[in-house]
Amino acid sequence: MNNTIAFVGNGNMTRAIVTGLIQTGFNPEQIWVSGPHSNKLAPFKDDFGVNVTTNNREAVVQSDIVVLAVKPDKMEMVADEIAATVKEKMPLVI
């Protein structure tokens, strides 16, 4: 599989899915994780070797698949933030 996946949100759901992807042989260089706090992103880079960023748009522009893994009360804000990038890039959004 050559698709690059971005996870917008760096909580427990993202960690569980990234763990599964890595364990099944998915290339960590094809995974992006974004979140608002770099200190919470560091474990993803350290534990899995994936790309991390505090810029959600950067993660989206790098990816073919985008998983919105944020709490419901943050969804509207995140969707507004990445809308133009999604429209331009046209990734699969989950």
PDB file of N, CA and C in Angstrom:
ATOM      1  N   MET A   1       0.842  -1.174   0.000  1.00  0.00           N
ATOM      2  CA  MET A   1       0.000   0.000   0.000  1.00  0.00           C
ATOM      3  C   MET A   1       0.888   1.240   0.000  1.00  0.00           C
ATOM      4  N   ASN A   2       0.636   2.161  -0.883  1.00  0.00           N
ATOM      5  CA  ASN A   2       1.453   3.363  -0.988  1.00  0.00           C
ATOM      6  C   ASN A   2       0.774   4.603  -0.442  1.00  0.00           C
ATOM      7  N   ASN A   3      -0.393   4.462   0.142  1.00  0.00           N
ATOM      8  CA  ASN A   3      -1.116   5.618   0.660  1.00  0.00           C
ATOM      9  C   ASN A   3      -0.466   6.159   1.925  1.00  0.00           C
ATOM     10  N   THR A   4      -0.477   7.474   2.038  1.00  0.00           N
ATOM     11  CA  THR A   4      -0.017   8.144   3.244  1.00  0.00           C
ATOM     12  C   THR A   4      -1.244   8.521   4.053  1.00  0.00           C
ATOM     13  N   ILE A   5      -1.187   8.279   5.350  1.00  0.00           N
ATOM     14  CA  ILE A   5      -2.327   8.512   6.234  1.00  0.00           C
ATOM     15  C   ILE A   5      -1.970   9.596   7.246  1.00  0.00           C
ATOM     16  N   ALA A   6      -2.891  10.551   7.412  1.00  0.00           N
ATOM     17  CA  ALA A   6      -2.750  11.576   8.449  1.00  0.00           C
ATOM     18  C   ALA A   6      -3.811  11.358   9.511  1.00  0.00           C
ATOM     19  N   PHE A   7      -3.411  11.447  10.742  1.00  0.00           N
ATOM     20  CA  PHE A   7      -4.330  11.421  11.878  1.00  0.00           C
ATOM     21  C   PHE A   7      -4.342  12.821  12.462  1.00  0.00           C
ATOM     22  N   VAL A   8      -5.474  13.486  12.377  1.00  0.00           N
ATOM     23  CA  VAL A   8      -5.634  14.799  12.975  1.00  0.00           C
ATOM     24  C   VAL A   8      -6.204  14.542  14.366  1.00  0.00           C
ATOM     25  N   GLY A   9      -5.333  14.645  15.343  1.00  0.00           N
ATOM     26  CA  GLY A   9      -5.663  14.286  16.717  1.00  0.00           C
ATOM     27  C   GLY A   9      -4.666  13.239  17.180  1.00  0.00           C
ATOM     28  N   ASN A  10      -4.202  13.363  18.392  1.00  0.00           N
ATOM     29  CA  ASN A  10      -3.138  12.474  18.867  1.00  0.00           C
ATOM     30  C   ASN A  10      -3.496  11.812  20.200  1.00  0.00           C
ATOM     31  N   GLY A  11      -4.730  11.365  20.297  1.00  0.00           N
ATOM     32  CA  GLY A  11      -5.184  10.724  21.523  1.00  0.00           C
ATOM     33  C   GLY A  11      -5.080   9.208  21.469  1.00  0.00           C
ATOM     34  N   ASN A  12      -5.842   8.564  22.348  1.00  0.00           N
ATOM     35  CA  ASN A  12      -5.798   7.112  22.480  1.00  0.00           C
ATOM     36  C   ASN A  12      -6.242   6.384  21.216  1.00  0.00           C
ATOM     37  N   MET A  13      -7.265   6.899  20.519  1.00  0.00           N
ATOM     38  CA  MET A  13      -7.723   6.248  19.296  1.00  0.00           C
ATOM     39  C   MET A  13      -6.614   6.255  18.247  1.00  0.00           C
ATOM     40  N   THR A  14      -5.956   7.383  18.080  1.00  0.00           N
ATOM     41  CA  THR A  14      -4.857   7.471  17.115  1.00  0.00           C
ATOM     42  C   THR A  14      -3.739   6.512  17.494  1.00  0.00           C
ATOM     43  N   ARG A  15      -3.373   6.499  18.768  1.00  0.00           N
ATOM     44  CA  ARG A  15      -2.297   5.597  19.215  1.00  0.00           C
ATOM     45  C   ARG A  15      -2.654   4.139  18.925  1.00  0.00           C
ATOM     46  N   ALA A  16      -3.880   3.746  19.173  1.00  0.00           N
ATOM     47  CA  ALA A  16      -4.289   2.358  18.934  1.00  0.00           C
ATOM     48  C   ALA A  16      -4.214   2.008  17.443  1.00  0.00           C
ATOM     49  N   ILE A  17      -4.700   2.894  16.591  1.00  0.00           N
ATOM     50  CA  ILE A  17      -4.688   2.615  15.152  1.00  0.00           C
ATOM     51  C   ILE A  17      -3.257   2.622  14.614  1.00  0.00           C
ATOM     52  N   VAL A  18      -2.460   3.591  15.022  1.00  0.00           N
ATOM     53  CA  VAL A  18      -1.064   3.643  14.573  1.00  0.00           C
ATOM     54  C   VAL A  18      -0.315   2.394  15.027  1.00  0.00           C
ATOM     55  N   THR A  19      -0.544   1.964  16.252  1.00  0.00           N
ATOM     56  CA  THR A  19       0.084   0.739  16.752  1.00  0.00           C
ATOM     57  C   THR A  19      -0.255  -0.437  15.844  1.00  0.00           C
ATOM     58  N   GLY A  20      -1.528  -0.588  15.516  1.00  0.00           N
ATOM     59  CA  GLY A  20      -1.953  -1.681  14.641  1.00  0.00           C
ATOM     60  C   GLY A  20      -1.339  -1.588  13.256  1.00  0.00           C
ATOM     61  N   LEU A  21      -1.304  -0.383  12.695  1.00  0.00           N
ATOM     62  CA  LEU A  21      -0.709  -0.210  11.372  1.00  0.00           C
ATOM     63  C   LEU A  21       0.770  -0.604  11.366  1.00  0.00           C
ATOM     64  N   ILE A  22       1.498  -0.143  12.355  1.00  0.00           N
ATOM     65  CA  ILE A  22       2.932  -0.440  12.443  1.00  0.00           C
ATOM     66  C   ILE A  22       3.150  -1.944  12.646  1.00  0.00           C
ATOM     67  N   GLN A  23       2.346  -2.562  13.511  1.00  0.00           N
ATOM     68  CA  GLN A  23       2.495  -3.999  13.780  1.00  0.00           C
ATOM     69  C   GLN A  23       2.203  -4.853  12.546  1.00  0.00           C
ATOM     70  N   THR A  24       1.388  -4.340  11.633  1.00  0.00           N
ATOM     71  CA  THR A  24       1.087  -5.102  10.425  1.00  0.00           C
ATOM     72  C   THR A  24       2.008  -4.733   9.264  1.00  0.00           C
ATOM     73  N   GLY A  25       3.031  -3.928   9.536  1.00  0.00           N
ATOM     74  CA  GLY A  25       4.037  -3.653   8.534  1.00  0.00           C
ATOM     75  C   GLY A  25       3.865  -2.371   7.741  1.00  0.00           C
ATOM     76  N   PHE A  26       2.923  -1.506   8.130  1.00  0.00           N
ATOM     77  CA  PHE A  26       2.746  -0.242   7.430  1.00  0.00           C
ATOM     78  C   PHE A  26       3.988   0.618   7.662  1.00  0.00           C
ATOM     79  N   ASN A  27       4.451   1.265   6.634  1.00  0.00           N
ATOM     80  CA  ASN A  27       5.657   2.091   6.705  1.00  0.00           C
ATOM     81  C   ASN A  27       5.393   3.333   7.560  1.00  0.00           C
ATOM     82  N   PRO A  28       6.125   3.498   8.664  1.00  0.00           N
ATOM     83  CA  PRO A  28       5.900   4.662   9.532  1.00  0.00           C
ATOM     84  C   PRO A  28       6.145   5.995   8.834  1.00  0.00           C
ATOM     85  N   GLU A  29       6.964   5.997   7.792  1.00  0.00           N
ATOM     86  CA  GLU A  29       7.216   7.229   7.053  1.00  0.00           C
ATOM     87  C   GLU A  29       5.988   7.692   6.278  1.00  0.00           C
ATOM     88  N   GLN A  30       4.987   6.827   6.149  1.00  0.00           N
ATOM     89  CA  GLN A  30       3.756   7.162   5.447  1.00  0.00           C
ATOM     90  C   GLN A  30       2.628   7.518   6.409  1.00  0.00           C
ATOM     91  N   ILE A  31       2.971   7.786   7.650  1.00  0.00           N
ATOM     92  CA  ILE A  31       1.988   8.156   8.666  1.00  0.00           C
ATOM     93  C   ILE A  31       2.352   9.535   9.212  1.00  0.00           C
ATOM     94  N   TRP A  32       1.342  10.401   9.277  1.00  0.00           N
ATOM     95  CA  TRP A  32       1.462  11.723   9.899  1.00  0.00           C
ATOM     96  C   TRP A  32       0.498  11.785  11.066  1.00  0.00           C
ATOM     97  N   VAL A  33       0.922  12.380  12.163  1.00  0.00           N
ATOM     98  CA  VAL A  33       0.060  12.629  13.319  1.00  0.00           C
ATOM     99  C   VAL A  33       0.185  14.107  13.653  1.00  0.00           C
ATOM    100  N   SER A  34      -0.967  14.772  13.752  1.00  0.00           N
ATOM    101  CA  SER A  34      -0.950  16.187  14.124  1.00  0.00           C
ATOM    102  C   SER A  34      -1.764  16.402  15.387  1.00  0.00           C
ATOM    103  N   GLY A  35      -1.358  17.391  16.131  1.00  0.00           N
ATOM    104  CA  GLY A  35      -2.043  17.757  17.359  1.00  0.00           C
ATOM    105  C   GLY A  35      -1.517  19.098  17.828  1.00  0.00           C
ATOM    106  N   PRO A  36      -2.199  19.713  18.771  1.00  0.00           N
ATOM    107  CA  PRO A  36      -1.845  21.076  19.166  1.00  0.00           C
ATOM    108  C   PRO A  36      -0.597  21.200  20.048  1.00  0.00           C
ATOM    109  N   HIS A  37      -0.150  20.109  20.655  1.00  0.00           N
ATOM    110  CA  HIS A  37       0.950  20.203  21.624  1.00  0.00           C
ATOM    111  C   HIS A  37       2.100  19.280  21.231  1.00  0.00           C
ATOM    112  N   SER A  38       3.254  19.864  20.951  1.00  0.00           N
ATOM    113  CA  SER A  38       4.398  19.070  20.505  1.00  0.00           C
ATOM    114  C   SER A  38       4.847  18.052  21.546  1.00  0.00           C
ATOM    115  N   ASN A  39       4.670  18.359  22.833  1.00  0.00           N
ATOM    116  CA  ASN A  39       5.079  17.398  23.860  1.00  0.00           C
ATOM    117  C   ASN A  39       4.239  16.131  23.839  1.00  0.00           C
ATOM    118  N   LYS A  40       3.005  16.214  23.359  1.00  0.00           N
ATOM    119  CA  LYS A  40       2.156  15.019  23.238  1.00  0.00           C
ATOM    120  C   LYS A  40       2.383  14.300  21.912  1.00  0.00           C
ATOM    121  N   LEU A  41       3.023  14.983  20.968  1.00  0.00           N
ATOM    122  CA  LEU A  41       3.358  14.359  19.688  1.00  0.00           C
ATOM    123  C   LEU A  41       4.671  13.588  19.758  1.00  0.00           C
ATOM    124  N   ALA A  42       5.580  14.031  20.607  1.00  0.00           N
ATOM    125  CA  ALA A  42       6.903  13.414  20.698  1.00  0.00           C
ATOM    126  C   ALA A  42       6.858  11.901  20.897  1.00  0.00           C
ATOM    127  N   PRO A  43       5.974  11.364  21.754  1.00  0.00           N
ATOM    128  CA  PRO A  43       5.934   9.906  21.905  1.00  0.00           C
ATOM    129  C   PRO A  43       5.587   9.164  20.608  1.00  0.00           C
ATOM    130  N   PHE A  44       4.795   9.774  19.738  1.00  0.00           N
ATOM    131  CA  PHE A  44       4.480   9.131  18.461  1.00  0.00           C
ATOM    132  C   PHE A  44       5.742   9.009  17.609  1.00  0.00           C
ATOM    133  N   LYS A  45       6.528  10.068  17.589  1.00  0.00           N
ATOM    134  CA  LYS A  45       7.787  10.051  16.827  1.00  0.00           C
ATOM    135  C   LYS A  45       8.770   9.081  17.464  1.00  0.00           C
ATOM    136  N   ASP A  46       8.891   9.139  18.786  1.00  0.00           N
ATOM    137  CA  ASP A  46       9.851   8.294  19.500  1.00  0.00           C
ATOM    138  C   ASP A  46       9.456   6.816  19.455  1.00  0.00           C
ATOM    139  N   ASP A  47       8.184   6.516  19.678  1.00  0.00           N
ATOM    140  CA  ASP A  47       7.728   5.124  19.766  1.00  0.00           C
ATOM    141  C   ASP A  47       7.559   4.457  18.405  1.00  0.00           C
ATOM    142  N   PHE A  48       7.141   5.235  17.396  1.00  0.00           N
ATOM    143  CA  PHE A  48       6.783   4.641  16.113  1.00  0.00           C
ATOM    144  C   PHE A  48       7.606   5.135  14.930  1.00  0.00           C
ATOM    145  N   GLY A  49       8.270   6.268  15.058  1.00  0.00           N
ATOM    146  CA  GLY A  49       9.027   6.826  13.948  1.00  0.00           C
ATOM    147  C   GLY A  49       8.170   7.476  12.879  1.00  0.00           C
ATOM    148  N   VAL A  50       6.954   7.899  13.256  1.00  0.00           N
ATOM    149  CA  VAL A  50       6.058   8.549  12.298  1.00  0.00           C
ATOM    150  C   VAL A  50       6.357  10.040  12.241  1.00  0.00           C
ATOM    151  N   ASN A  51       5.821  10.701  11.232  1.00  0.00           N
ATOM    152  CA  ASN A  51       5.944  12.147  11.094  1.00  0.00           C
ATOM    153  C   ASN A  51       4.957  12.821  12.041  1.00  0.00           C
ATOM    154  N   VAL A  52       5.368  13.879  12.689  1.00  0.00           N
ATOM    155  CA  VAL A  52       4.481  14.613  13.592  1.00  0.00           C
ATOM    156  C   VAL A  52       4.551  16.102  13.282  1.00  0.00           C
ATOM    157  N   THR A  53       3.443  16.783  13.557  1.00  0.00           N
ATOM    158  CA  THR A  53       3.380  18.221  13.344  1.00  0.00           C
ATOM    159  C   THR A  53       2.280  18.823  14.209  1.00  0.00           C
ATOM    160  N   THR A  54       2.454  20.079  14.573  1.00  0.00           N
ATOM    161  CA  THR A  54       1.387  20.799  15.272  1.00  0.00           C
ATOM    162  C   THR A  54       0.496  21.530  14.268  1.00  0.00           C
ATOM    163  N   ASN A  55       0.804  21.400  12.984  1.00  0.00           N
ATOM    164  CA  ASN A  55       0.046  22.064  11.924  1.00  0.00           C
ATOM    165  C   ASN A  55      -0.840  21.039  11.213  1.00  0.00           C
ATOM    166  N   ASN A  56      -2.135  21.065  11.489  1.00  0.00           N
ATOM    167  CA  ASN A  56      -3.060  20.100  10.887  1.00  0.00           C
ATOM    168  C   ASN A  56      -3.052  20.156   9.362  1.00  0.00           C
ATOM    169  N   ARG A  57      -2.955  21.357   8.814  1.00  0.00           N
ATOM    170  CA  ARG A  57      -2.943  21.493   7.344  1.00  0.00           C
ATOM    171  C   ARG A  57      -1.718  20.815   6.742  1.00  0.00           C
ATOM    172  N   GLU A  58      -0.590  20.892   7.401  1.00  0.00           N
ATOM    173  CA  GLU A  58       0.619  20.228   6.901  1.00  0.00           C
ATOM    174  C   GLU A  58       0.407  18.719   6.815  1.00  0.00           C
ATOM    175  N   ALA A  59      -0.195  18.140   7.839  1.00  0.00           N
ATOM    176  CA  ALA A  59      -0.464  16.703   7.826  1.00  0.00           C
ATOM    177  C   ALA A  59      -1.412  16.336   6.693  1.00  0.00           C
ATOM    178  N   VAL A  60      -2.452  17.142   6.483  1.00  0.00           N
ATOM    179  CA  VAL A  60      -3.434  16.870   5.437  1.00  0.00           C
ATOM    180  C   VAL A  60      -2.802  16.951   4.056  1.00  0.00           C
ATOM    181  N   VAL A  61      -2.001  17.964   3.817  1.00  0.00           N
ATOM    182  CA  VAL A  61      -1.415  18.154   2.488  1.00  0.00           C
ATOM    183  C   VAL A  61      -0.442  17.021   2.146  1.00  0.00           C
ATOM    184  N   GLN A  62       0.106  16.361   3.138  1.00  0.00           N
ATOM    185  CA  GLN A  62       1.052  15.267   2.920  1.00  0.00           C
ATOM    186  C   GLN A  62       0.369  13.917   2.684  1.00  0.00           C
ATOM    187  N   SER A  63      -0.963  13.851   2.804  1.00  0.00           N
ATOM    188  CA  SER A  63      -1.628  12.557   2.916  1.00  0.00           C
ATOM    189  C   SER A  63      -2.722  12.315   1.887  1.00  0.00           C
ATOM    190  N   ASP A  64      -2.931  11.028   1.616  1.00  0.00           N
ATOM    191  CA  ASP A  64      -3.999  10.570   0.733  1.00  0.00           C
ATOM    192  C   ASP A  64      -5.260  10.227   1.522  1.00  0.00           C
ATOM    193  N   ILE A  65      -5.078   9.897   2.790  1.00  0.00           N
ATOM    194  CA  ILE A  65      -6.175   9.540   3.690  1.00  0.00           C
ATOM    195  C   ILE A  65      -6.028  10.383   4.946  1.00  0.00           C
ATOM    196  N   VAL A  66      -7.133  10.968   5.403  1.00  0.00           N
ATOM    197  CA  VAL A  66      -7.120  11.786   6.616  1.00  0.00           C
ATOM    198  C   VAL A  66      -8.143  11.217   7.591  1.00  0.00           C
ATOM    199  N   VAL A  67      -7.691  10.872   8.776  1.00  0.00           N
ATOM    200  CA  VAL A  67      -8.569  10.375   9.835  1.00  0.00           C
ATOM    201  C   VAL A  67      -8.748  11.501  10.844  1.00  0.00           C
ATOM    202  N   LEU A  68      -9.989  11.965  10.989  1.00  0.00           N
ATOM    203  CA  LEU A  68     -10.283  13.006  11.982  1.00  0.00           C
ATOM    204  C   LEU A  68     -10.513  12.318  13.320  1.00  0.00           C
ATOM    205  N   ALA A  69      -9.533  12.422  14.184  1.00  0.00           N
ATOM    206  CA  ALA A  69      -9.547  11.716  15.460  1.00  0.00           C
ATOM    207  C   ALA A  69      -9.525  12.722  16.605  1.00  0.00           C
ATOM    208  N   VAL A  70     -10.479  13.631  16.569  1.00  0.00           N
ATOM    209  CA  VAL A  70     -10.561  14.662  17.599  1.00  0.00           C
ATOM    210  C   VAL A  70     -11.859  14.497  18.378  1.00  0.00           C
ATOM    211  N   LYS A  71     -11.905  15.081  19.540  1.00  0.00           N
ATOM    212  CA  LYS A  71     -13.124  15.048  20.358  1.00  0.00           C
ATOM    213  C   LYS A  71     -14.230  15.817  19.638  1.00  0.00           C
ATOM    214  N   PRO A  72     -15.472  15.403  19.836  1.00  0.00           N
ATOM    215  CA  PRO A  72     -16.592  16.039  19.127  1.00  0.00           C
ATOM    216  C   PRO A  72     -16.658  17.558  19.287  1.00  0.00           C
ATOM    217  N   ASP A  73     -16.294  18.066  20.437  1.00  0.00           N
ATOM    218  CA  ASP A  73     -16.376  19.517  20.636  1.00  0.00           C
ATOM    219  C   ASP A  73     -15.289  20.280  19.875  1.00  0.00           C
ATOM    220  N   LYS A  74     -14.293  19.588  19.334  1.00  0.00           N
ATOM    221  CA  LYS A  74     -13.223  20.216  18.543  1.00  0.00           C
ATOM    222  C   LYS A  74     -13.423  19.998  17.040  1.00  0.00           C
ATOM    223  N   MET A  75     -14.363  19.152  16.656  1.00  0.00           N
ATOM    224  CA  MET A  75     -14.514  18.758  15.257  1.00  0.00           C
ATOM    225  C   MET A  75     -14.800  19.945  14.338  1.00  0.00           C
ATOM    226  N   GLU A  76     -15.722  20.820  14.713  1.00  0.00           N
ATOM    227  CA  GLU A  76     -16.060  21.952  13.852  1.00  0.00           C
ATOM    228  C   GLU A  76     -14.844  22.864  13.638  1.00  0.00           C
ATOM    229  N   MET A  77     -14.125  23.141  14.700  1.00  0.00           N
ATOM    230  CA  MET A  77     -12.944  23.998  14.594  1.00  0.00           C
ATOM    231  C   MET A  77     -11.894  23.369  13.670  1.00  0.00           C
ATOM    232  N   VAL A  78     -11.635  22.085  13.842  1.00  0.00           N
ATOM    233  CA  VAL A  78     -10.641  21.392  13.018  1.00  0.00           C
ATOM    234  C   VAL A  78     -11.110  21.317  11.570  1.00  0.00           C
ATOM    235  N   ALA A  79     -12.377  21.021  11.362  1.00  0.00           N
ATOM    236  CA  ALA A  79     -12.907  20.946   9.995  1.00  0.00           C
ATOM    237  C   ALA A  79     -12.776  22.290   9.286  1.00  0.00           C
ATOM    238  N   ASP A  80     -13.097  23.362   9.977  1.00  0.00           N
ATOM    239  CA  ASP A  80     -12.938  24.698   9.392  1.00  0.00           C
ATOM    240  C   ASP A  80     -11.478  24.981   9.055  1.00  0.00           C
ATOM    241  N   GLU A  81     -10.590  24.567   9.940  1.00  0.00           N
ATOM    242  CA  GLU A  81      -9.158  24.827   9.767  1.00  0.00           C
ATOM    243  C   GLU A  81      -8.593  24.121   8.525  1.00  0.00           C
ATOM    244  N   ILE A  82      -9.016  22.897   8.276  1.00  0.00           N
ATOM    245  CA  ILE A  82      -8.430  22.117   7.180  1.00  0.00           C
ATOM    246  C   ILE A  82      -9.274  22.118   5.907  1.00  0.00           C
ATOM    247  N   ALA A  83     -10.425  22.775   5.919  1.00  0.00           N
ATOM    248  CA  ALA A  83     -11.371  22.711   4.797  1.00  0.00           C
ATOM    249  C   ALA A  83     -10.740  23.080   3.457  1.00  0.00           C
ATOM    250  N   ALA A  84     -10.052  24.183   3.386  1.00  0.00           N
ATOM    251  CA  ALA A  84      -9.464  24.619   2.108  1.00  0.00           C
ATOM    252  C   ALA A  84      -8.411  23.627   1.621  1.00  0.00           C
ATOM    253  N   THR A  85      -7.619  23.090   2.538  1.00  0.00           N
ATOM    254  CA  THR A  85      -6.588  22.120   2.168  1.00  0.00           C
ATOM    255  C   THR A  85      -7.218  20.825   1.673  1.00  0.00           C
ATOM    256  N   VAL A  86      -8.280  20.385   2.339  1.00  0.00           N
ATOM    257  CA  VAL A  86      -8.993  19.176   1.903  1.00  0.00           C
ATOM    258  C   VAL A  86      -9.589  19.390   0.526  1.00  0.00           C
ATOM    259  N   LYS A  87     -10.175  20.552   0.308  1.00  0.00           N
ATOM    260  CA  LYS A  87     -10.791  20.852  -1.000  1.00  0.00           C
ATOM    261  C   LYS A  87      -9.740  20.818  -2.099  1.00  0.00           C
ATOM    262  N   GLU A  88      -8.580  21.339  -1.824  1.00  0.00           N
ATOM    263  CA  GLU A  88      -7.497  21.382  -2.821  1.00  0.00           C
ATOM    264  C   GLU A  88      -6.880  20.001  -3.050  1.00  0.00           C
ATOM    265  N   LYS A  89      -6.582  19.285  -1.981  1.00  0.00           N
ATOM    266  CA  LYS A  89      -5.869  18.003  -2.048  1.00  0.00           C
ATOM    267  C   LYS A  89      -6.788  16.825  -2.351  1.00  0.00           C
ATOM    268  N   MET A  90      -8.040  16.887  -1.895  1.00  0.00           N
ATOM    269  CA  MET A  90      -9.057  15.855  -2.106  1.00  0.00           C
ATOM    270  C   MET A  90      -8.670  14.463  -1.560  1.00  0.00           C
ATOM    271  N   PRO A  91      -8.209  14.396  -0.305  1.00  0.00           N
ATOM    272  CA  PRO A  91      -7.926  13.078   0.287  1.00  0.00           C
ATOM    273  C   PRO A  91      -9.234  12.408   0.694  1.00  0.00           C
ATOM    274  N   LEU A  92      -9.166  11.113   0.946  1.00  0.00           N
ATOM    275  CA  LEU A  92     -10.271  10.402   1.574  1.00  0.00           C
ATOM    276  C   LEU A  92     -10.290  10.863   3.030  1.00  0.00           C
ATOM    277  N   VAL A  93     -11.441  11.337   3.504  1.00  0.00           N
ATOM    278  CA  VAL A  93     -11.550  11.811   4.885  1.00  0.00           C
ATOM    279  C   VAL A  93     -12.438  10.849   5.652  1.00  0.00           C
ATOM    280  N   ILE A  94     -11.906  10.378   6.775  1.00  0.00           N
ATOM    281  CA  ILE A  94     -12.638   9.442   7.641  1.00  0.00           C
ATOM    282  C   ILE A  94     -12.861  10.127   8.966  1.00  0.00           C
TER     283      ILE A  94
END
